[in-house]
Amino acid sequence: MTTTEIAAEHGVTRQTVHAHRKRGVFPKPVEGEGSTRPRFRADEVAAFFAANPPSPGKRTDLTDRDEGAAMPPTAPPDTGRAELIDAAAALLLAAITMRDLASAMPRAAFASMPDDIRGRIARPVYQGAFDALPADVQAEARALVDADPDVIAARRL
């Protein structure tokens, strides 16, 4: 029998057969002529599934002691101080860009924009998010933005 035939006859997926093989509990394939696909003896496969009936939804890759074991809590990713300041600086740049874009645009052009785009420009969400950060993070982000050569050049315009 091939894995496809086993899956069809015993009501499991081919992946289930492969998982049993990988764990080393499934009968060993027999030598076959002319094919590179592993073939299994039908009587050995039937005996295996008689001793290990498939149960839908049950994990077969766990040992008995692992089954139902509590998962350890996942810690939040460790965001370093530098990454936090970089993110805050990017947020501040977005706030400045949107504010400057809205103020530089002629009122008629601004009014003729689609509502969703006009709403993205006019909403102060970037500034509000930046203002919600701790004061020390805001101060470091402002210093980073103020030292940015592109920001310095843009302010000269």
PDB file of C-alpha atoms in Angstrom:
ATOM      1  CA  MET A   1       0.000   0.000   0.000  1.00  0.00           C
ATOM      2  CA  THR A   2       1.141   3.585  -0.654  1.00  0.00           C
ATOM      3  CA  THR A   3       0.585   6.426   1.783  1.00  0.00           C
ATOM      4  CA  THR A   4      -2.259   7.686  -0.415  1.00  0.00           C
ATOM      5  CA  GLU A   5      -3.964   4.296  -0.292  1.00  0.00           C
ATOM      6  CA  ILE A   6      -3.424   4.069   3.476  1.00  0.00           C
ATOM      7  CA  ALA A   7      -4.958   7.505   3.978  1.00  0.00           C
ATOM      8  CA  ALA A   8      -8.018   6.648   1.902  1.00  0.00           C
ATOM      9  CA  GLU A   9      -8.578   3.239   3.505  1.00  0.00           C
ATOM     10  CA  HIS A  10      -8.060   4.252   7.115  1.00  0.00           C
ATOM     11  CA  GLY A  11      -9.626   7.718   7.052  1.00  0.00           C
ATOM     12  CA  VAL A  12      -6.495   9.711   7.842  1.00  0.00           C
ATOM     13  CA  THR A  13      -4.457  12.213   5.869  1.00  0.00           C
ATOM     14  CA  ARG A  14      -1.151  11.444   4.197  1.00  0.00           C
ATOM     15  CA  GLN A  15       0.422  13.933   6.597  1.00  0.00           C
ATOM     16  CA  THR A  16      -0.803  11.811   9.515  1.00  0.00           C
ATOM     17  CA  VAL A  17       0.878   8.755   8.022  1.00  0.00           C
ATOM     18  CA  HIS A  18       4.082  10.745   7.551  1.00  0.00           C
ATOM     19  CA  ALA A  19       3.884  12.007  11.145  1.00  0.00           C
ATOM     20  CA  HIS A  20       3.565   8.408  12.443  1.00  0.00           C
ATOM     21  CA  ARG A  21       6.534   7.422  10.293  1.00  0.00           C
ATOM     22  CA  LYS A  22       8.616  10.330  11.512  1.00  0.00           C
ATOM     23  CA  ARG A  23       7.929   9.371  15.130  1.00  0.00           C
ATOM     24  CA  GLY A  24       9.134   5.854  14.299  1.00  0.00           C
ATOM     25  CA  VAL A  25       5.947   4.089  15.385  1.00  0.00           C
ATOM     26  CA  PHE A  26       4.575   3.198  11.950  1.00  0.00           C
ATOM     27  CA  PRO A  27       5.402  -0.102  10.219  1.00  0.00           C
ATOM     28  CA  LYS A  28       8.522  -0.011   8.077  1.00  0.00           C
ATOM     29  CA  PRO A  29       8.116   0.114   4.297  1.00  0.00           C
ATOM     30  CA  VAL A  30       8.866  -2.983   2.267  1.00  0.00           C
ATOM     31  CA  GLU A  31      11.138  -3.180  -0.742  1.00  0.00           C
ATOM     32  CA  GLY A  32       9.249  -2.710  -3.990  1.00  0.00           C
ATOM     33  CA  GLU A  33      10.263  -3.072  -7.585  1.00  0.00           C
ATOM     34  CA  GLY A  34      10.160  -0.192 -10.041  1.00  0.00           C
ATOM     35  CA  SER A  35       8.906   2.537  -7.712  1.00  0.00           C
ATOM     36  CA  THR A  36      10.600   4.993  -5.427  1.00  0.00           C
ATOM     37  CA  ARG A  37       7.455   5.461  -3.331  1.00  0.00           C
ATOM     38  CA  PRO A  38       7.461   3.635  -0.029  1.00  0.00           C
ATOM     39  CA  ARG A  39       4.989   0.768   0.119  1.00  0.00           C
ATOM     40  CA  PHE A  40       3.648  -0.868   3.233  1.00  0.00           C
ATOM     41  CA  ARG A  41       2.169  -4.277   3.969  1.00  0.00           C
ATOM     42  CA  ALA A  42      -1.611  -3.995   4.310  1.00  0.00           C
ATOM     43  CA  ASP A  43      -1.763  -6.415   7.278  1.00  0.00           C
ATOM     44  CA  GLU A  44       0.878  -4.451   9.248  1.00  0.00           C
ATOM     45  CA  VAL A  45      -0.879  -1.143   8.527  1.00  0.00           C
ATOM     46  CA  ALA A  46      -4.254  -2.609   9.566  1.00  0.00           C
ATOM     47  CA  ALA A  47      -2.713  -3.906  12.800  1.00  0.00           C
ATOM     48  CA  PHE A  48      -1.172  -0.491  13.490  1.00  0.00           C
ATOM     49  CA  PHE A  49      -4.481   1.343  13.061  1.00  0.00           C
ATOM     50  CA  ALA A  50      -6.318  -1.320  15.100  1.00  0.00           C
ATOM     51  CA  ALA A  51      -3.909  -0.589  17.973  1.00  0.00           C
ATOM     52  CA  ASN A  52      -3.875   3.190  17.297  1.00  0.00           C
ATOM     53  CA  PRO A  53      -7.295   4.229  15.996  1.00  0.00           C
ATOM     54  CA  PRO A  54      -7.346   7.722  14.527  1.00  0.00           C
ATOM     55  CA  SER A  55      -9.074  10.265  16.735  1.00  0.00           C
ATOM     56  CA  PRO A  56     -10.076  13.510  15.015  1.00  0.00           C
ATOM     57  CA  GLY A  57      -8.474  16.585  16.474  1.00  0.00           C
ATOM     58  CA  LYS A  58      -6.152  14.704  18.798  1.00  0.00           C
ATOM     59  CA  ARG A  59      -2.507  15.728  18.665  1.00  0.00           C
ATOM     60  CA  THR A  60      -0.382  12.762  17.697  1.00  0.00           C
ATOM     61  CA  ASP A  61       2.956  14.482  18.022  1.00  0.00           C
ATOM     62  CA  LEU A  62       2.855  14.725  21.821  1.00  0.00           C
ATOM     63  CA  THR A  63       3.890  12.144  24.354  1.00  0.00           C
ATOM     64  CA  ASP A  64       1.314  11.229  26.977  1.00  0.00           C
ATOM     65  CA  ARG A  65       2.958  13.406  29.603  1.00  0.00           C
ATOM     66  CA  ASP A  66       3.063  16.417  27.229  1.00  0.00           C
ATOM     67  CA  GLU A  67      -0.557  16.226  26.210  1.00  0.00           C
ATOM     68  CA  GLY A  68      -2.550  18.973  27.829  1.00  0.00           C
ATOM     69  CA  ALA A  69       0.506  20.482  29.473  1.00  0.00           C
ATOM     70  CA  ALA A  70       0.278  24.200  30.060  1.00  0.00           C
ATOM     71  CA  MET A  71       2.270  26.342  27.697  1.00  0.00           C
ATOM     72  CA  PRO A  72       4.757  28.698  29.301  1.00  0.00           C
ATOM     73  CA  PRO A  73       3.709  32.337  29.122  1.00  0.00           C
ATOM     74  CA  THR A  74       5.121  34.224  26.211  1.00  0.00           C
ATOM     75  CA  ALA A  75       7.013  37.323  27.147  1.00  0.00           C
ATOM     76  CA  PRO A  76       6.496  40.428  25.020  1.00  0.00           C
ATOM     77  CA  PRO A  77       9.311  41.119  22.622  1.00  0.00           C
ATOM     78  CA  ASP A  78      12.180  42.937  24.263  1.00  0.00           C
ATOM     79  CA  THR A  79      12.085  46.370  22.717  1.00  0.00           C
ATOM     80  CA  GLY A  80      15.260  48.179  23.534  1.00  0.00           C
ATOM     81  CA  ARG A  81      15.395  51.842  24.365  1.00  0.00           C
ATOM     82  CA  ALA A  82      16.967  52.725  21.012  1.00  0.00           C
ATOM     83  CA  GLU A  83      14.147  51.024  19.066  1.00  0.00           C
ATOM     84  CA  LEU A  84      11.551  52.821  21.193  1.00  0.00           C
ATOM     85  CA  ILE A  85      13.157  56.205  20.542  1.00  0.00           C
ATOM     86  CA  ASP A  86      13.408  55.457  16.794  1.00  0.00           C
ATOM     87  CA  ALA A  87       9.720  54.547  16.686  1.00  0.00           C
ATOM     88  CA  ALA A  88       8.789  57.702  18.605  1.00  0.00           C
ATOM     89  CA  ALA A  89      10.877  59.820  16.225  1.00  0.00           C
ATOM     90  CA  ALA A  90       9.121  58.236  13.229  1.00  0.00           C
ATOM     91  CA  LEU A  91       5.762  58.995  14.844  1.00  0.00           C
ATOM     92  CA  LEU A  92       6.793  62.613  15.415  1.00  0.00           C
ATOM     93  CA  LEU A  93       7.976  62.938  11.797  1.00  0.00           C
ATOM     94  CA  ALA A  94       4.613  61.615  10.605  1.00  0.00           C
ATOM     95  CA  ALA A  95       2.802  64.140  12.793  1.00  0.00           C
ATOM     96  CA  ILE A  96       4.948  67.019  11.504  1.00  0.00           C
ATOM     97  CA  THR A  97       4.568  65.901   7.870  1.00  0.00           C
ATOM     98  CA  MET A  98       0.787  65.625   8.067  1.00  0.00           C
ATOM     99  CA  ARG A  99       0.473  68.993   9.845  1.00  0.00           C
ATOM    100  CA  ASP A 100       2.731  70.714   7.306  1.00  0.00           C
ATOM    101  CA  LEU A 101       0.974  69.087   4.378  1.00  0.00           C
ATOM    102  CA  ALA A 102      -2.429  70.230   5.594  1.00  0.00           C
ATOM    103  CA  SER A 103      -1.261  73.783   6.280  1.00  0.00           C
ATOM    104  CA  ALA A 104       0.610  74.171   2.956  1.00  0.00           C
ATOM    105  CA  MET A 105      -2.244  72.971   0.798  1.00  0.00           C
ATOM    106  CA  PRO A 106      -4.678  75.500  -0.703  1.00  0.00           C
ATOM    107  CA  ARG A 107      -8.113  75.196   0.919  1.00  0.00           C
ATOM    108  CA  ALA A 108      -9.805  74.429  -2.407  1.00  0.00           C
ATOM    109  CA  ALA A 109      -7.388  71.584  -3.149  1.00  0.00           C
ATOM    110  CA  PHE A 110      -7.805  70.242   0.373  1.00  0.00           C
ATOM    111  CA  ALA A 111     -11.605  70.384   0.110  1.00  0.00           C
ATOM    112  CA  SER A 112     -11.585  68.589  -3.263  1.00  0.00           C
ATOM    113  CA  MET A 113      -9.707  65.550  -1.894  1.00  0.00           C
ATOM    114  CA  PRO A 114     -11.569  62.292  -1.278  1.00  0.00           C
ATOM    115  CA  ASP A 115     -12.890  62.148   2.286  1.00  0.00           C
ATOM    116  CA  ASP A 116     -10.702  59.224   3.359  1.00  0.00           C
ATOM    117  CA  ILE A 117      -7.475  60.940   2.268  1.00  0.00           C
ATOM    118  CA  ARG A 118      -8.506  64.320   3.665  1.00  0.00           C
ATOM    119  CA  GLY A 119      -9.355  62.571   6.938  1.00  0.00           C
ATOM    120  CA  ARG A 120      -5.922  60.950   7.137  1.00  0.00           C
ATOM    121  CA  ILE A 121      -4.217  64.301   6.675  1.00  0.00           C
ATOM    122  CA  ALA A 122      -6.454  66.320   8.973  1.00  0.00           C
ATOM    123  CA  ARG A 123      -6.632  63.838  11.861  1.00  0.00           C
ATOM    124  CA  PRO A 124      -4.160  64.544  14.617  1.00  0.00           C
ATOM    125  CA  VAL A 125      -3.742  60.835  15.470  1.00  0.00           C
ATOM    126  CA  TYR A 126       0.018  60.820  14.974  1.00  0.00           C
ATOM    127  CA  GLN A 127       0.478  63.807  17.263  1.00  0.00           C
ATOM    128  CA  GLY A 128      -1.942  62.335  19.800  1.00  0.00           C
ATOM    129  CA  ALA A 129      -0.051  59.047  19.850  1.00  0.00           C
ATOM    130  CA  PHE A 130       3.239  60.894  20.249  1.00  0.00           C
ATOM    131  CA  ASP A 131       1.814  63.015  23.078  1.00  0.00           C
ATOM    132  CA  ALA A 132       0.776  59.832  24.904  1.00  0.00           C
ATOM    133  CA  LEU A 133       4.418  58.689  25.178  1.00  0.00           C
ATOM    134  CA  PRO A 134       6.411  59.297  28.368  1.00  0.00           C
ATOM    135  CA  ALA A 135       8.029  62.735  28.538  1.00  0.00           C
ATOM    136  CA  ASP A 136      11.590  61.380  28.488  1.00  0.00           C
ATOM    137  CA  VAL A 137      10.879  59.376  25.318  1.00  0.00           C
ATOM    138  CA  GLN A 138       9.313  62.462  23.697  1.00  0.00           C
ATOM    139  CA  ALA A 139      12.352  64.565  24.565  1.00  0.00           C
ATOM    140  CA  GLU A 140      14.828  62.058  23.106  1.00  0.00           C
ATOM    141  CA  ALA A 141      12.708  61.629  19.962  1.00  0.00           C
ATOM    142  CA  ARG A 142      12.483  65.403  19.485  1.00  0.00           C
ATOM    143  CA  ALA A 143      16.282  65.689  19.816  1.00  0.00           C
ATOM    144  CA  LEU A 144      16.719  62.901  17.249  1.00  0.00           C
ATOM    145  CA  VAL A 145      14.332  64.576  14.787  1.00  0.00           C
ATOM    146  CA  ASP A 146      15.904  68.015  15.338  1.00  0.00           C
ATOM    147  CA  ALA A 147      19.343  66.565  14.519  1.00  0.00           C
ATOM    148  CA  ASP A 148      18.159  64.812  11.336  1.00  0.00           C
ATOM    149  CA  PRO A 149      19.862  66.425   8.291  1.00  0.00           C
ATOM    150  CA  ASP A 150      16.736  66.004   6.145  1.00  0.00           C
ATOM    151  CA  VAL A 151      14.596  67.783   8.731  1.00  0.00           C
ATOM    152  CA  ILE A 152      17.167  70.573   9.037  1.00  0.00           C
ATOM    153  CA  ALA A 153      17.200  71.009   5.242  1.00  0.00           C
ATOM    154  CA  ALA A 154      13.412  70.989   5.045  1.00  0.00           C
ATOM    155  CA  ARG A 155      13.153  73.718   7.703  1.00  0.00           C
ATOM    156  CA  ARG A 156      15.390  75.954   5.616  1.00  0.00           C
ATOM    157  CA  LEU A 157      12.945  75.893   2.697  1.00  0.00           C
TER     158      LEU A 157
END
